[in-house]
Amino acid sequence: MRYLIITLLASITLSAQENKRELIWEENFNDKKLDEKVWNFELGDGCPNICGWGNNERQIYTKNNHSVENGFLIINVNKEGNIYTSTRITTAGKKEFKYGYIEARAKIPVGKGIWPAFWMLGSNIKQVGWPKAGEIDILEYVGKEPDMVFTSLHTQDSHGNTINTKKTRFENIEEGFHTYAIDWTEEKIEFFVDGQSVYTFKPSDKNSDVWPFNQPFYFILNVAVGGNFGGPDVDDSIFPQKFIIDYIKVYSSK
């Protein structure tokens, strides 16, 4: 109960802050299908360029593992024979943003081996590669660590390793919908879960290797299975699973 009250108060406070900002863009998934003027599908297993999507992941991404229903995007994660299937979508080249308060409301899938994420990559990734382009992980959850939310940044300075990161315990984060957000300015990126600040990255040195976050980034939504982060062990009894996204909203920076 105490956690619920704190979360509600934090959400009210943050909503008041949001009301002072301009709503730049929102995706409420109100149509019957994804708008491909906004969303790209990334398909397959990442081969031949980045097999296993760079993390030894086990899923194959398809166009068929999702639906848009009643104002929700539902990413379905299935095991079909010996094959795990899921969906991965991006807004690369279509909806890219530099700075702002960015929030998604979602209900995560659960179980050992599951790895849902709401994240962003720098728009210049094709020119400079990863991790030089930068990565912002607004939400990562791995089923092998219940009640934990991961919020992370990847840069050239860290050689892509997860050192600018925070793992925060939220009891029963697996139950119902929760909000995951960043407040991204010229000076810092602050991460929030249910309106509660959980991590801030504010380096004094803003060279491009430390701070690639002065350019537009695009969104990625996906659920991976297994992999270096999700873990080599997958509990096949958990499938099917669903990652349900209610909305994504982008507000102006202050």
PDB file of C-alpha atoms in Angstrom:
ATOM      1  CA  MET A   1       0.000   0.000   0.000  1.00  0.00           C
ATOM      2  CA  ARG A   2       2.801   2.417   0.877  1.00  0.00           C
ATOM      3  CA  TYR A   3       4.468   1.766  -2.486  1.00  0.00           C
ATOM      4  CA  LEU A   4       1.143   2.340  -4.264  1.00  0.00           C
ATOM      5  CA  ILE A   5       0.626   5.688  -2.521  1.00  0.00           C
ATOM      6  CA  ILE A   6       4.182   6.818  -3.318  1.00  0.00           C
ATOM      7  CA  THR A   7       3.758   5.762  -6.937  1.00  0.00           C
ATOM      8  CA  LEU A   8       0.450   7.592  -7.273  1.00  0.00           C
ATOM      9  CA  LEU A   9       1.879  10.765  -5.750  1.00  0.00           C
ATOM     10  CA  ALA A  10       4.910  10.598  -8.021  1.00  0.00           C
ATOM     11  CA  SER A  11       2.685  10.071 -11.053  1.00  0.00           C
ATOM     12  CA  ILE A  12       0.526  13.053 -10.103  1.00  0.00           C
ATOM     13  CA  THR A  13       3.618  15.222  -9.664  1.00  0.00           C
ATOM     14  CA  LEU A  14       5.081  14.104 -12.955  1.00  0.00           C
ATOM     15  CA  SER A  15       1.763  14.623 -14.753  1.00  0.00           C
ATOM     16  CA  ALA A  16       1.771  18.193 -13.484  1.00  0.00           C
ATOM     17  CA  GLN A  17       5.269  18.616 -14.919  1.00  0.00           C
ATOM     18  CA  GLU A  18       4.148  17.142 -18.223  1.00  0.00           C
ATOM     19  CA  ASN A  19       1.279  19.613 -18.422  1.00  0.00           C
ATOM     20  CA  LYS A  20       3.852  22.398 -18.633  1.00  0.00           C
ATOM     21  CA  ARG A  21       5.323  20.823 -21.760  1.00  0.00           C
ATOM     22  CA  GLU A  22       4.073  20.630 -25.305  1.00  0.00           C
ATOM     23  CA  LEU A  23       2.945  17.220 -26.533  1.00  0.00           C
ATOM     24  CA  ILE A  24       4.992  16.722 -29.696  1.00  0.00           C
ATOM     25  CA  TRP A  25       3.907  13.253 -30.765  1.00  0.00           C
ATOM     26  CA  GLU A  26       1.904  10.327 -29.468  1.00  0.00           C
ATOM     27  CA  GLU A  27       1.159   6.806 -30.593  1.00  0.00           C
ATOM     28  CA  ASN A  28      -2.005   5.416 -29.047  1.00  0.00           C
ATOM     29  CA  PHE A  29      -2.411   2.386 -31.305  1.00  0.00           C
ATOM     30  CA  ASN A  30      -5.998   3.323 -32.075  1.00  0.00           C
ATOM     31  CA  ASP A  31      -6.039   1.941 -35.624  1.00  0.00           C
ATOM     32  CA  LYS A  32      -6.607  -1.667 -36.589  1.00  0.00           C
ATOM     33  CA  LYS A  33      -3.006  -2.134 -37.663  1.00  0.00           C
ATOM     34  CA  LEU A  34       0.382  -0.471 -37.306  1.00  0.00           C
ATOM     35  CA  ASP A  35       0.902   2.610 -39.450  1.00  0.00           C
ATOM     36  CA  GLU A  36       3.844   1.742 -41.692  1.00  0.00           C
ATOM     37  CA  LYS A  37       4.379   5.448 -42.331  1.00  0.00           C
ATOM     38  CA  VAL A  38       5.566   5.458 -38.709  1.00  0.00           C
ATOM     39  CA  TRP A  39       6.770   1.909 -38.022  1.00  0.00           C
ATOM     40  CA  ASN A  40       9.327  -0.376 -39.705  1.00  0.00           C
ATOM     41  CA  PHE A  41       9.495  -4.125 -39.191  1.00  0.00           C
ATOM     42  CA  GLU A  42      12.860  -5.767 -38.590  1.00  0.00           C
ATOM     43  CA  LEU A  43      12.596  -9.398 -39.596  1.00  0.00           C
ATOM     44  CA  GLY A  44      14.429 -12.669 -39.203  1.00  0.00           C
ATOM     45  CA  ASP A  45      17.315 -13.637 -36.935  1.00  0.00           C
ATOM     46  CA  GLY A  46      19.619 -10.723 -37.757  1.00  0.00           C
ATOM     47  CA  CYS A  47      21.734 -12.707 -40.227  1.00  0.00           C
ATOM     48  CA  PRO A  48      23.898 -12.193 -42.162  1.00  0.00           C
ATOM     49  CA  ASN A  49      24.949  -8.853 -40.668  1.00  0.00           C
ATOM     50  CA  ILE A  50      24.268  -9.327 -36.930  1.00  0.00           C
ATOM     51  CA  CYS A  51      23.223 -12.934 -36.394  1.00  0.00           C
ATOM     52  CA  GLY A  52      21.366 -13.362 -33.125  1.00  0.00           C
ATOM     53  CA  TRP A  53      20.852  -9.577 -33.219  1.00  0.00           C
ATOM     54  CA  GLY A  54      24.311  -9.112 -31.734  1.00  0.00           C
ATOM     55  CA  ASN A  55      23.382 -10.823 -28.453  1.00  0.00           C
ATOM     56  CA  ASN A  56      23.036 -14.517 -29.323  1.00  0.00           C
ATOM     57  CA  GLU A  57      19.260 -14.149 -29.123  1.00  0.00           C
ATOM     58  CA  ARG A  58      17.148 -17.139 -30.107  1.00  0.00           C
ATOM     59  CA  GLN A  59      13.991 -15.612 -31.566  1.00  0.00           C
ATOM     60  CA  ILE A  60      13.011 -14.966 -35.170  1.00  0.00           C
ATOM     61  CA  TYR A  61      11.110 -11.725 -35.784  1.00  0.00           C
ATOM     62  CA  THR A  62       8.073 -11.822 -38.044  1.00  0.00           C
ATOM     63  CA  LYS A  63       5.284  -9.502 -39.184  1.00  0.00           C
ATOM     64  CA  ASN A  64       2.732 -11.943 -37.801  1.00  0.00           C
ATOM     65  CA  ASN A  65       3.606 -11.903 -34.087  1.00  0.00           C
ATOM     66  CA  HIS A  66       1.680  -8.783 -33.228  1.00  0.00           C
ATOM     67  CA  SER A  67      -1.795  -7.302 -33.260  1.00  0.00           C
ATOM     68  CA  VAL A  68      -3.365  -3.915 -32.640  1.00  0.00           C
ATOM     69  CA  GLU A  69      -6.527  -4.238 -30.585  1.00  0.00           C
ATOM     70  CA  ASN A  70      -8.645  -1.838 -28.533  1.00  0.00           C
ATOM     71  CA  GLY A  71      -5.933   0.809 -28.366  1.00  0.00           C
ATOM     72  CA  PHE A  72      -3.094  -1.587 -27.519  1.00  0.00           C
ATOM     73  CA  LEU A  73      -0.141  -2.941 -29.445  1.00  0.00           C
ATOM     74  CA  ILE A  74       0.333  -6.578 -28.502  1.00  0.00           C
ATOM     75  CA  ILE A  75       3.630  -8.282 -29.294  1.00  0.00           C
ATOM     76  CA  ASN A  76       3.095 -12.037 -29.105  1.00  0.00           C
ATOM     77  CA  VAL A  77       6.035 -14.258 -28.206  1.00  0.00           C
ATOM     78  CA  ASN A  78       5.536 -17.893 -29.172  1.00  0.00           C
ATOM     79  CA  LYS A  79       7.368 -21.182 -29.382  1.00  0.00           C
ATOM     80  CA  GLU A  80       6.462 -23.042 -32.549  1.00  0.00           C
ATOM     81  CA  GLY A  81       8.210 -26.393 -32.597  1.00  0.00           C
ATOM     82  CA  ASN A  82      11.839 -25.551 -31.909  1.00  0.00           C
ATOM     83  CA  ILE A  83      11.482 -21.948 -33.082  1.00  0.00           C
ATOM     84  CA  TYR A  84      10.781 -18.885 -30.953  1.00  0.00           C
ATOM     85  CA  THR A  85       8.948 -16.085 -32.759  1.00  0.00           C
ATOM     86  CA  SER A  86       8.372 -12.454 -31.825  1.00  0.00           C
ATOM     87  CA  THR A  87       8.102  -8.950 -33.339  1.00  0.00           C
ATOM     88  CA  ARG A  88      10.549  -6.054 -33.481  1.00  0.00           C
ATOM     89  CA  ILE A  89       9.518  -2.627 -34.786  1.00  0.00           C
ATOM     90  CA  THR A  90      11.327   0.696 -35.125  1.00  0.00           C
ATOM     91  CA  THR A  91      10.601   4.282 -36.151  1.00  0.00           C
ATOM     92  CA  ALA A  92      13.978   4.745 -37.891  1.00  0.00           C
ATOM     93  CA  GLY A  93      13.836   7.394 -40.589  1.00  0.00           C
ATOM     94  CA  LYS A  94      10.199   8.139 -39.784  1.00  0.00           C
ATOM     95  CA  LYS A  95       9.836   9.385 -36.216  1.00  0.00           C
ATOM     96  CA  GLU A  96      13.055  10.546 -34.583  1.00  0.00           C
ATOM     97  CA  PHE A  97      13.417  12.889 -31.618  1.00  0.00           C
ATOM     98  CA  LYS A  98      16.096  14.980 -29.958  1.00  0.00           C
ATOM     99  CA  TYR A  99      15.472  15.803 -26.268  1.00  0.00           C
ATOM    100  CA  GLY A 100      12.161  15.784 -24.421  1.00  0.00           C
ATOM    101  CA  TYR A 101      10.156  13.850 -21.875  1.00  0.00           C
ATOM    102  CA  ILE A 102       9.420  10.447 -23.424  1.00  0.00           C
ATOM    103  CA  GLU A 103       7.094   7.904 -21.851  1.00  0.00           C
ATOM    104  CA  ALA A 104       5.516   4.548 -22.620  1.00  0.00           C
ATOM    105  CA  ARG A 105       2.856   2.696 -20.683  1.00  0.00           C
ATOM    106  CA  ALA A 106       3.148  -1.063 -20.939  1.00  0.00           C
ATOM    107  CA  LYS A 107       2.538  -4.471 -19.413  1.00  0.00           C
ATOM    108  CA  ILE A 108       5.565  -6.723 -19.611  1.00  0.00           C
ATOM    109  CA  PRO A 109       5.750 -10.451 -20.405  1.00  0.00           C
ATOM    110  CA  VAL A 110       7.282 -12.704 -17.765  1.00  0.00           C
ATOM    111  CA  GLY A 111       9.231 -15.933 -17.356  1.00  0.00           C
ATOM    112  CA  LYS A 112      12.804 -17.186 -17.549  1.00  0.00           C
ATOM    113  CA  GLY A 113      14.321 -16.358 -20.910  1.00  0.00           C
ATOM    114  CA  ILE A 114      12.000 -13.460 -21.784  1.00  0.00           C
ATOM    115  CA  TRP A 115      13.513 -10.023 -22.572  1.00  0.00           C
ATOM    116  CA  PRO A 116      11.130  -7.160 -23.514  1.00  0.00           C
ATOM    117  CA  ALA A 117      12.510  -3.706 -24.251  1.00  0.00           C
ATOM    118  CA  PHE A 118      11.523  -0.131 -25.108  1.00  0.00           C
ATOM    119  CA  TRP A 119      14.657   1.622 -26.325  1.00  0.00           C
ATOM    120  CA  MET A 120      16.238   4.113 -28.712  1.00  0.00           C
ATOM    121  CA  LEU A 121      19.189   4.234 -31.114  1.00  0.00           C
ATOM    122  CA  GLY A 122      20.997   7.240 -32.597  1.00  0.00           C
ATOM    123  CA  SER A 123      19.818   8.138 -36.092  1.00  0.00           C
ATOM    124  CA  ASN A 124      23.399   8.122 -37.408  1.00  0.00           C
ATOM    125  CA  ILE A 125      23.963   4.451 -36.620  1.00  0.00           C
ATOM    126  CA  LYS A 126      24.375   3.489 -40.283  1.00  0.00           C
ATOM    127  CA  GLN A 127      27.109   6.092 -40.658  1.00  0.00           C
ATOM    128  CA  VAL A 128      29.094   5.607 -37.431  1.00  0.00           C
ATOM    129  CA  GLY A 129      27.961   2.195 -36.175  1.00  0.00           C
ATOM    130  CA  TRP A 130      27.165   0.960 -32.676  1.00  0.00           C
ATOM    131  CA  PRO A 131      27.952   1.981 -29.947  1.00  0.00           C
ATOM    132  CA  LYS A 132      29.260   5.261 -31.401  1.00  0.00           C
ATOM    133  CA  ALA A 133      25.686   6.256 -32.318  1.00  0.00           C
ATOM    134  CA  GLY A 134      24.499   5.762 -28.717  1.00  0.00           C
ATOM    135  CA  GLU A 135      21.715   3.691 -27.201  1.00  0.00           C
ATOM    136  CA  ILE A 136      19.061   4.615 -24.608  1.00  0.00           C
ATOM    137  CA  ASP A 137      17.343   1.670 -22.891  1.00  0.00           C
ATOM    138  CA  ILE A 138      14.252   3.177 -21.296  1.00  0.00           C
ATOM    139  CA  LEU A 139      12.938  -0.232 -20.248  1.00  0.00           C
ATOM    140  CA  GLU A 140      14.569  -3.604 -20.150  1.00  0.00           C
ATOM    141  CA  TYR A 141      13.299  -6.541 -18.139  1.00  0.00           C
ATOM    142  CA  VAL A 142      14.665 -10.068 -18.010  1.00  0.00           C
ATOM    143  CA  GLY A 143      12.479 -12.818 -16.665  1.00  0.00           C
ATOM    144  CA  LYS A 144      15.356 -14.499 -14.845  1.00  0.00           C
ATOM    145  CA  GLU A 145      15.427 -11.511 -12.435  1.00  0.00           C
ATOM    146  CA  PRO A 146      11.857 -10.903 -11.230  1.00  0.00           C
ATOM    147  CA  ASP A 147      10.868  -7.481  -9.846  1.00  0.00           C
ATOM    148  CA  MET A 148      13.841  -5.759 -11.512  1.00  0.00           C
ATOM    149  CA  VAL A 149      13.762  -2.953 -14.086  1.00  0.00           C
ATOM    150  CA  PHE A 150      16.935  -2.122 -16.020  1.00  0.00           C
ATOM    151  CA  THR A 151      17.591   1.408 -17.324  1.00  0.00           C
ATOM    152  CA  SER A 152      20.818   1.828 -19.281  1.00  0.00           C
ATOM    153  CA  LEU A 153      22.906   3.814 -21.743  1.00  0.00           C
ATOM    154  CA  HIS A 154      25.506   2.562 -24.196  1.00  0.00           C
ATOM    155  CA  THR A 155      28.256   4.774 -25.626  1.00  0.00           C
ATOM    156  CA  GLN A 156      31.616   4.521 -27.360  1.00  0.00           C
ATOM    157  CA  ASP A 157      33.271   5.551 -24.099  1.00  0.00           C
ATOM    158  CA  SER A 158      31.943   2.408 -22.444  1.00  0.00           C
ATOM    159  CA  HIS A 159      32.779   0.328 -25.534  1.00  0.00           C
ATOM    160  CA  GLY A 160      29.101  -0.579 -25.584  1.00  0.00           C
ATOM    161  CA  ASN A 161      29.289  -2.246 -22.185  1.00  0.00           C
ATOM    162  CA  THR A 162      26.530  -1.654 -19.667  1.00  0.00           C
ATOM    163  CA  ILE A 163      28.316   0.568 -17.158  1.00  0.00           C
ATOM    164  CA  ASN A 164      26.025   3.608 -17.280  1.00  0.00           C
ATOM    165  CA  THR A 165      23.100   1.726 -15.844  1.00  0.00           C
ATOM    166  CA  LYS A 166      20.811   1.112 -12.883  1.00  0.00           C
ATOM    167  CA  LYS A 167      18.889  -1.963 -11.818  1.00  0.00           C
ATOM    168  CA  THR A 168      15.928  -1.036  -9.616  1.00  0.00           C
ATOM    169  CA  ARG A 169      13.612  -3.328  -7.682  1.00  0.00           C
ATOM    170  CA  PHE A 170       9.881  -2.783  -8.083  1.00  0.00           C
ATOM    171  CA  GLU A 171       7.813  -5.368  -6.260  1.00  0.00           C
ATOM    172  CA  ASN A 172       5.181  -6.828  -8.570  1.00  0.00           C
ATOM    173  CA  ILE A 173       6.347  -4.876 -11.635  1.00  0.00           C
ATOM    174  CA  GLU A 174       5.046  -7.892 -13.562  1.00  0.00           C
ATOM    175  CA  GLU A 175       1.463  -7.110 -12.541  1.00  0.00           C
ATOM    176  CA  GLY A 176      -0.610  -4.708 -14.621  1.00  0.00           C
ATOM    177  CA  PHE A 177       0.555  -1.657 -16.554  1.00  0.00           C
ATOM    178  CA  HIS A 178       3.430   0.633 -15.597  1.00  0.00           C
ATOM    179  CA  THR A 179       5.038   3.734 -17.104  1.00  0.00           C
ATOM    180  CA  TYR A 180       8.649   3.921 -18.234  1.00  0.00           C
ATOM    181  CA  ALA A 181      10.138   7.286 -19.144  1.00  0.00           C
ATOM    182  CA  ILE A 182      13.147   9.521 -19.660  1.00  0.00           C
ATOM    183  CA  ASP A 183      13.623  13.248 -19.257  1.00  0.00           C
ATOM    184  CA  TRP A 184      16.294  13.992 -21.878  1.00  0.00           C
ATOM    185  CA  THR A 185      17.933  17.425 -22.089  1.00  0.00           C
ATOM    186  CA  GLU A 186      21.201  18.875 -23.376  1.00  0.00           C
ATOM    187  CA  GLU A 187      22.739  18.191 -19.971  1.00  0.00           C
ATOM    188  CA  LYS A 188      21.321  14.905 -18.700  1.00  0.00           C
ATOM    189  CA  ILE A 189      19.117  11.879 -19.178  1.00  0.00           C
ATOM    190  CA  GLU A 190      16.979  10.985 -16.163  1.00  0.00           C
ATOM    191  CA  PHE A 191      15.047   7.705 -16.061  1.00  0.00           C
ATOM    192  CA  PHE A 192      11.648   7.167 -14.400  1.00  0.00           C
ATOM    193  CA  VAL A 193       9.489   4.163 -13.541  1.00  0.00           C
ATOM    194  CA  ASP A 194       5.913   4.983 -12.521  1.00  0.00           C
ATOM    195  CA  GLY A 195       7.005   8.586 -12.023  1.00  0.00           C
ATOM    196  CA  GLN A 196       9.838   7.652  -9.679  1.00  0.00           C
ATOM    197  CA  SER A 197      13.321   8.814 -10.659  1.00  0.00           C
ATOM    198  CA  VAL A 198      15.620   5.795 -10.727  1.00  0.00           C
ATOM    199  CA  TYR A 199      18.804   6.900 -12.509  1.00  0.00           C
ATOM    200  CA  THR A 200      20.430  10.047 -13.927  1.00  0.00           C
ATOM    201  CA  PHE A 201      23.343  10.268 -16.350  1.00  0.00           C
ATOM    202  CA  LYS A 202      24.927  13.732 -16.341  1.00  0.00           C
ATOM    203  CA  PRO A 203      28.575  13.612 -17.380  1.00  0.00           C
ATOM    204  CA  SER A 204      30.634  16.798 -17.189  1.00  0.00           C
ATOM    205  CA  ASP A 205      32.515  15.800 -20.340  1.00  0.00           C
ATOM    206  CA  LYS A 206      30.191  15.981 -23.339  1.00  0.00           C
ATOM    207  CA  ASN A 207      32.532  14.726 -26.074  1.00  0.00           C
ATOM    208  CA  SER A 208      30.908  12.490 -28.686  1.00  0.00           C
ATOM    209  CA  ASP A 209      32.247   9.264 -27.174  1.00  0.00           C
ATOM    210  CA  VAL A 210      30.701  10.044 -23.780  1.00  0.00           C
ATOM    211  CA  TRP A 211      27.612  11.964 -24.900  1.00  0.00           C
ATOM    212  CA  PRO A 212      26.248  10.948 -28.329  1.00  0.00           C
ATOM    213  CA  PHE A 213      22.854  12.147 -27.112  1.00  0.00           C
ATOM    214  CA  ASN A 214      22.858  15.486 -28.924  1.00  0.00           C
ATOM    215  CA  GLN A 215      21.190  14.164 -32.076  1.00  0.00           C
ATOM    216  CA  PRO A 216      17.851  12.570 -33.010  1.00  0.00           C
ATOM    217  CA  PHE A 217      17.122   9.026 -31.851  1.00  0.00           C
ATOM    218  CA  TYR A 218      14.449   6.575 -32.987  1.00  0.00           C
ATOM    219  CA  PHE A 219      12.301   4.080 -31.057  1.00  0.00           C
ATOM    220  CA  ILE A 220      12.488   0.293 -30.919  1.00  0.00           C
ATOM    221  CA  LEU A 221       9.953  -2.063 -29.354  1.00  0.00           C
ATOM    222  CA  ASN A 222      10.676  -5.769 -29.195  1.00  0.00           C
ATOM    223  CA  VAL A 223      10.752  -8.930 -27.127  1.00  0.00           C
ATOM    224  CA  ALA A 224      13.839 -11.129 -27.368  1.00  0.00           C
ATOM    225  CA  VAL A 225      14.227 -14.682 -26.118  1.00  0.00           C
ATOM    226  CA  GLY A 226      17.385 -15.838 -24.364  1.00  0.00           C
ATOM    227  CA  GLY A 227      20.598 -14.189 -25.450  1.00  0.00           C
ATOM    228  CA  ASN A 228      23.544 -12.768 -23.545  1.00  0.00           C
ATOM    229  CA  PHE A 229      21.303 -10.628 -21.364  1.00  0.00           C
ATOM    230  CA  GLY A 230      18.101 -12.656 -21.302  1.00  0.00           C
ATOM    231  CA  GLY A 231      20.104 -15.675 -20.285  1.00  0.00           C
ATOM    232  CA  PRO A 232      20.930 -18.982 -21.969  1.00  0.00           C
ATOM    233  CA  ASP A 233      18.178 -20.870 -20.120  1.00  0.00           C
ATOM    234  CA  VAL A 234      14.639 -20.534 -21.445  1.00  0.00           C
ATOM    235  CA  ASP A 235      11.611 -21.979 -19.681  1.00  0.00           C
ATOM    236  CA  ASP A 236       9.537 -23.266 -22.584  1.00  0.00           C
ATOM    237  CA  SER A 237       6.490 -23.688 -20.350  1.00  0.00           C
ATOM    238  CA  ILE A 238       5.956 -19.895 -20.189  1.00  0.00           C
ATOM    239  CA  PHE A 239       4.870 -19.508 -23.810  1.00  0.00           C
ATOM    240  CA  PRO A 240       2.914 -17.835 -25.242  1.00  0.00           C
ATOM    241  CA  GLN A 241       3.728 -14.435 -23.710  1.00  0.00           C
ATOM    242  CA  LYS A 242       2.516 -10.919 -24.526  1.00  0.00           C
ATOM    243  CA  PHE A 243       4.174  -7.490 -24.354  1.00  0.00           C
ATOM    244  CA  ILE A 244       1.269  -5.016 -24.319  1.00  0.00           C
ATOM    245  CA  ILE A 245       1.949  -1.353 -25.073  1.00  0.00           C
ATOM    246  CA  ASP A 246      -0.764   1.218 -24.366  1.00  0.00           C
ATOM    247  CA  TYR A 247       0.933   4.362 -25.653  1.00  0.00           C
ATOM    248  CA  ILE A 248       4.128   6.247 -26.386  1.00  0.00           C
ATOM    249  CA  LYS A 249       4.185  10.007 -25.783  1.00  0.00           C
ATOM    250  CA  VAL A 250       6.864  12.586 -26.537  1.00  0.00           C
ATOM    251  CA  TYR A 251       6.761  15.975 -24.797  1.00  0.00           C
ATOM    252  CA  SER A 252       9.001  18.961 -25.424  1.00  0.00           C
ATOM    253  CA  SER A 253      12.029  19.501 -23.223  1.00  0.00           C
ATOM    254  CA  LYS A 254      11.885  22.306 -20.695  1.00  0.00           C
TER     255      LYS A 254
END
